[in-house]
Amino acid sequence: MDKFISDIEGIFKQKPIKRVPWQFIDPILTVLKHLTEDSAENLVTYLNKMRQNTILCSPIRENLVIRRERELRMARGEYKWIFTFKHPAIRVCTRPGECGFLLRRRSHSDSTDHTLELVTDIKYYANTGVHYHDVITARDMCVYEVYTLNLDDGIKLDTVVIPPGGSWWLWWGDWLPGNTKVELKGNYVAYNVSEYMVAKNLV
């Protein structure tokens, strides 16, 4: 386990990879602790080590969580995801509408996968109620979905999936009872503001 963590650290140090937001790890840990499978216990140990590692996981203050407000259909298989978000670097904004950004979600006709793309072309922002500032970058985003799991004993737990709309392992389908009800709670972005905080001597 320690060697595995060490190997991942090496990858993070060699490549420009953003640290995993704590908002992504904590809900998974909560659900896994309700399970008895050996593999779940091993994963809890791994995620706890990752959660405590400052190279792999970002601290609470570095990420701002933004929930998708609404979705607009653009064309067949293409949608705008609308987020309102004022980056802390934007002190005063007098432009009409709210500060924010759009993610364009596209489905692929030859598969069940989808892609998400940050929209920077201002013409796509017409009639959305939000406007874009170029301080917003895709590399600072961790996009994920939150699901509510309704267990047999009446307990409700939230867990997360990444990437949204694409192919992933819905692990609760293997480890939770087959009659567990699953509801999509929302689409979220954990936006990393660590570079801004460093520039402003806030860390």
Short mmCIF file of C-alpha atoms in Angstrom, two decimals:
data_model
loop_
_atom_site.label_atom_id
_atom_site.label_comp_id
_atom_site.label_asym_id
_atom_site.label_seq_id
_atom_site.Cartn_x
_atom_site.Cartn_y
_atom_site.Cartn_z
CA MET A 1 0.00 0.00 0.00
CA ASP A 2 2.76 2.47 0.96
CA LYS A 3 4.68 1.69 -2.24
CA PHE A 4 1.53 2.22 -4.28
CA ILE A 5 0.98 5.64 -2.67
CA SER A 6 4.64 6.47 -3.22
CA ASP A 7 4.41 5.53 -6.91
CA ILE A 8 1.37 7.78 -7.37
CA GLU A 9 3.23 10.61 -5.62
CA GLY A 10 6.00 10.22 -8.19
CA ILE A 11 3.52 10.56 -11.04
CA PHE A 12 1.99 13.70 -9.50
CA LYS A 13 5.44 15.25 -9.09
CA GLN A 14 6.51 14.50 -12.65
CA LYS A 15 3.36 15.64 -14.43
CA PRO A 16 1.11 18.72 -14.05
CA ILE A 17 -1.73 16.80 -12.39
CA LYS A 18 -4.12 18.59 -10.05
CA ARG A 19 -4.54 17.12 -6.60
CA VAL A 20 -7.77 15.26 -5.89
CA PRO A 21 -10.33 17.47 -4.09
CA TRP A 22 -11.26 16.32 -0.61
CA GLN A 23 -14.90 16.84 -1.63
CA PHE A 24 -14.53 13.86 -3.95
CA ILE A 25 -12.94 11.46 -1.46
CA ASP A 26 -14.99 12.06 1.70
CA PRO A 27 -18.44 10.94 0.42
CA ILE A 28 -16.94 7.72 -0.96
CA LEU A 29 -15.33 6.98 2.39
CA THR A 30 -18.66 7.48 4.17
CA VAL A 31 -20.41 4.90 1.99
CA LEU A 32 -17.54 2.37 2.04
CA LYS A 33 -17.54 2.35 5.84
CA HIS A 34 -21.07 0.91 5.72
CA LEU A 35 -19.90 -2.11 3.74
CA THR A 36 -18.32 -5.34 4.96
CA GLU A 37 -16.52 -6.59 1.84
CA ASP A 38 -12.75 -7.03 2.21
CA SER A 39 -12.17 -5.05 -0.97
CA ALA A 40 -14.17 -2.14 0.49
CA GLU A 41 -12.04 -2.21 3.64
CA ASN A 42 -8.87 -2.13 1.57
CA LEU A 43 -10.17 0.79 -0.45
CA VAL A 44 -10.99 2.70 2.75
CA THR A 45 -7.38 2.24 3.88
CA TYR A 46 -6.07 3.48 0.55
CA LEU A 47 -8.40 6.49 0.38
CA ASN A 48 -7.57 7.50 3.96
CA LYS A 49 -3.87 7.49 3.11
CA MET A 50 -4.58 9.52 0.01
CA ARG A 51 -6.81 11.92 1.98
CA GLN A 52 -3.95 12.63 4.41
CA ASN A 53 -1.34 13.07 1.68
CA THR A 54 -0.78 16.73 0.80
CA ILE A 55 0.79 15.81 -2.56
CA LEU A 56 -2.22 13.78 -3.73
CA CYS A 57 -5.16 15.50 -2.05
CA SER A 58 -5.88 19.23 -1.88
CA PRO A 59 -6.86 20.82 1.46
CA ILE A 60 -10.34 22.17 2.08
CA ARG A 61 -9.54 25.83 1.45
CA GLU A 62 -8.16 25.22 -2.05
CA ASN A 63 -11.44 24.13 -3.63
CA LEU A 64 -14.69 25.97 -4.10
CA VAL A 65 -17.68 23.72 -4.83
CA ILE A 66 -20.09 24.95 -7.51
CA ARG A 67 -23.37 23.22 -8.36
CA ARG A 68 -24.79 23.23 -11.86
CA GLU A 69 -27.79 25.53 -11.90
CA ARG A 70 -29.50 24.36 -15.06
CA GLU A 71 -29.08 22.66 -18.41
CA LEU A 72 -30.04 24.03 -21.82
CA ARG A 73 -30.31 21.91 -24.93
CA MET A 74 -28.29 23.30 -27.86
CA ALA A 75 -28.67 20.61 -30.52
CA ARG A 76 -29.18 16.87 -30.75
CA GLY A 77 -26.91 15.29 -28.16
CA GLU A 78 -25.44 18.65 -27.11
CA TYR A 79 -26.23 20.67 -23.98
CA LYS A 80 -25.04 23.72 -22.06
CA TRP A 81 -24.42 23.25 -18.37
CA ILE A 82 -24.74 26.62 -16.66
CA PHE A 83 -22.76 27.49 -13.52
CA THR A 84 -22.72 30.80 -11.64
CA PHE A 85 -19.32 31.44 -10.10
CA LYS A 86 -17.37 34.58 -9.26
CA HIS A 87 -13.67 33.75 -9.12
CA PRO A 88 -12.00 35.39 -6.08
CA ALA A 89 -9.61 37.17 -8.46
CA ILE A 90 -12.58 39.18 -9.83
CA ARG A 91 -13.02 41.91 -7.26
CA VAL A 92 -15.58 44.09 -9.03
CA CYS A 93 -17.68 43.20 -12.08
CA THR A 94 -20.09 45.60 -13.77
CA ARG A 95 -21.01 43.39 -16.72
CA PRO A 96 -24.69 42.40 -17.14
CA GLY A 97 -25.79 39.07 -15.72
CA GLU A 98 -23.89 36.92 -13.25
CA CYS A 99 -20.27 35.80 -13.41
CA GLY A 100 -20.03 32.16 -14.32
CA PHE A 101 -19.15 29.66 -17.02
CA LEU A 102 -20.65 27.08 -19.34
CA LEU A 103 -19.66 23.48 -19.85
CA ARG A 104 -20.69 21.98 -23.18
CA ARG A 105 -21.79 18.36 -22.86
CA ARG A 106 -21.66 16.32 -26.06
CA SER A 107 -22.77 12.75 -26.56
CA HIS A 108 -21.09 10.46 -29.07
CA SER A 109 -23.33 8.64 -31.51
CA ASP A 110 -21.12 5.56 -31.55
CA SER A 111 -21.02 5.03 -27.77
CA THR A 112 -22.65 5.91 -24.46
CA ASP A 113 -19.78 8.24 -23.53
CA HIS A 114 -19.98 12.01 -23.29
CA THR A 115 -17.41 14.80 -23.30
CA LEU A 116 -17.40 18.04 -21.34
CA GLU A 117 -15.72 21.18 -22.59
CA LEU A 118 -15.35 24.62 -21.00
CA VAL A 119 -16.99 27.18 -23.32
CA THR A 120 -14.87 30.31 -23.85
CA ASP A 121 -16.62 31.70 -26.95
CA ILE A 122 -18.80 34.56 -25.70
CA LYS A 123 -21.46 34.03 -28.37
CA TYR A 124 -22.53 30.82 -26.61
CA TYR A 125 -23.30 32.84 -23.47
CA ALA A 126 -26.18 34.76 -25.07
CA ASN A 127 -29.47 34.33 -23.18
CA THR A 128 -27.88 32.22 -20.43
CA GLY A 129 -27.81 34.89 -17.72
CA VAL A 130 -24.08 34.40 -17.11
CA HIS A 131 -20.89 35.81 -18.62
CA TYR A 132 -17.38 34.40 -18.79
CA HIS A 133 -14.09 35.79 -17.45
CA ASP A 134 -10.89 34.34 -18.91
CA VAL A 135 -9.47 33.79 -15.42
CA ILE A 136 -11.63 30.63 -15.41
CA THR A 137 -9.70 27.62 -16.76
CA ALA A 138 -10.63 23.99 -17.36
CA ARG A 139 -7.43 22.70 -15.76
CA ASP A 140 -8.59 24.02 -12.38
CA MET A 141 -11.85 22.05 -12.52
CA CYS A 142 -12.78 18.65 -11.16
CA VAL A 143 -16.25 17.83 -12.50
CA TYR A 144 -18.27 15.14 -10.79
CA GLU A 145 -21.78 13.89 -10.07
CA VAL A 146 -23.32 13.35 -6.65
CA TYR A 147 -25.74 10.49 -6.11
CA THR A 148 -27.93 9.75 -3.10
CA LEU A 149 -28.01 6.07 -2.13
CA ASN A 150 -31.14 4.98 -0.23
CA LEU A 151 -30.15 1.89 1.77
CA ASP A 152 -32.53 -0.78 3.08
CA ASP A 153 -32.22 0.40 6.69
CA GLY A 154 -33.50 3.87 5.83
CA ILE A 155 -30.06 5.47 5.76
CA LYS A 156 -29.37 7.94 2.96
CA LEU A 157 -25.78 8.48 1.86
CA ASP A 158 -24.30 10.72 -0.80
CA THR A 159 -21.48 9.48 -2.99
CA VAL A 160 -19.71 10.79 -6.07
CA VAL A 161 -18.83 9.64 -9.57
CA ILE A 162 -16.27 11.00 -12.01
CA PRO A 163 -16.39 11.68 -14.91
CA PRO A 164 -20.04 12.71 -15.25
CA GLY A 165 -21.87 11.41 -18.28
CA GLY A 166 -19.05 9.08 -19.30
CA SER A 167 -18.04 5.51 -18.61
CA TRP A 168 -17.30 4.69 -15.00
CA TRP A 169 -17.51 1.90 -12.49
CA LEU A 170 -20.75 2.26 -10.54
CA TRP A 171 -19.17 0.44 -7.64
CA TRP A 172 -22.25 0.48 -5.44
CA GLY A 173 -23.96 -1.80 -7.97
CA ASP A 174 -21.51 -4.55 -6.98
CA TRP A 175 -21.31 -3.94 -3.24
CA LEU A 176 -24.74 -2.66 -2.18
CA PRO A 177 -28.02 -4.65 -2.16
CA GLY A 178 -29.72 -4.85 -5.53
CA ASN A 179 -32.78 -2.96 -4.29
CA THR A 180 -30.78 0.10 -3.23
CA LYS A 181 -32.44 3.14 -4.76
CA VAL A 182 -30.08 5.58 -6.46
CA GLU A 183 -30.98 9.20 -7.21
CA LEU A 184 -28.91 11.83 -9.01
CA LYS A 185 -28.49 14.77 -6.64
CA GLY A 186 -26.65 17.10 -9.00
CA ASN A 187 -23.62 17.94 -11.12
CA TYR A 188 -20.77 19.77 -9.41
CA VAL A 189 -17.40 21.38 -10.04
CA ALA A 190 -14.68 21.55 -7.41
CA TYR A 191 -12.75 24.59 -8.58
CA ASN A 192 -9.14 24.84 -7.43
CA VAL A 193 -8.04 28.35 -6.43
CA SER A 194 -4.62 27.41 -5.01
CA GLU A 195 -2.66 29.53 -7.52
CA TYR A 196 -4.71 32.60 -6.58
CA MET A 197 -4.19 31.89 -2.88
CA VAL A 198 -0.41 31.57 -3.37
CA ALA A 199 -0.30 34.80 -5.35
CA LYS A 200 -2.18 36.59 -2.56
CA ASN A 201 -0.11 34.97 0.22
CA LEU A 202 -3.21 33.27 1.62
CA VAL A 203 -1.46 29.91 2.21
#
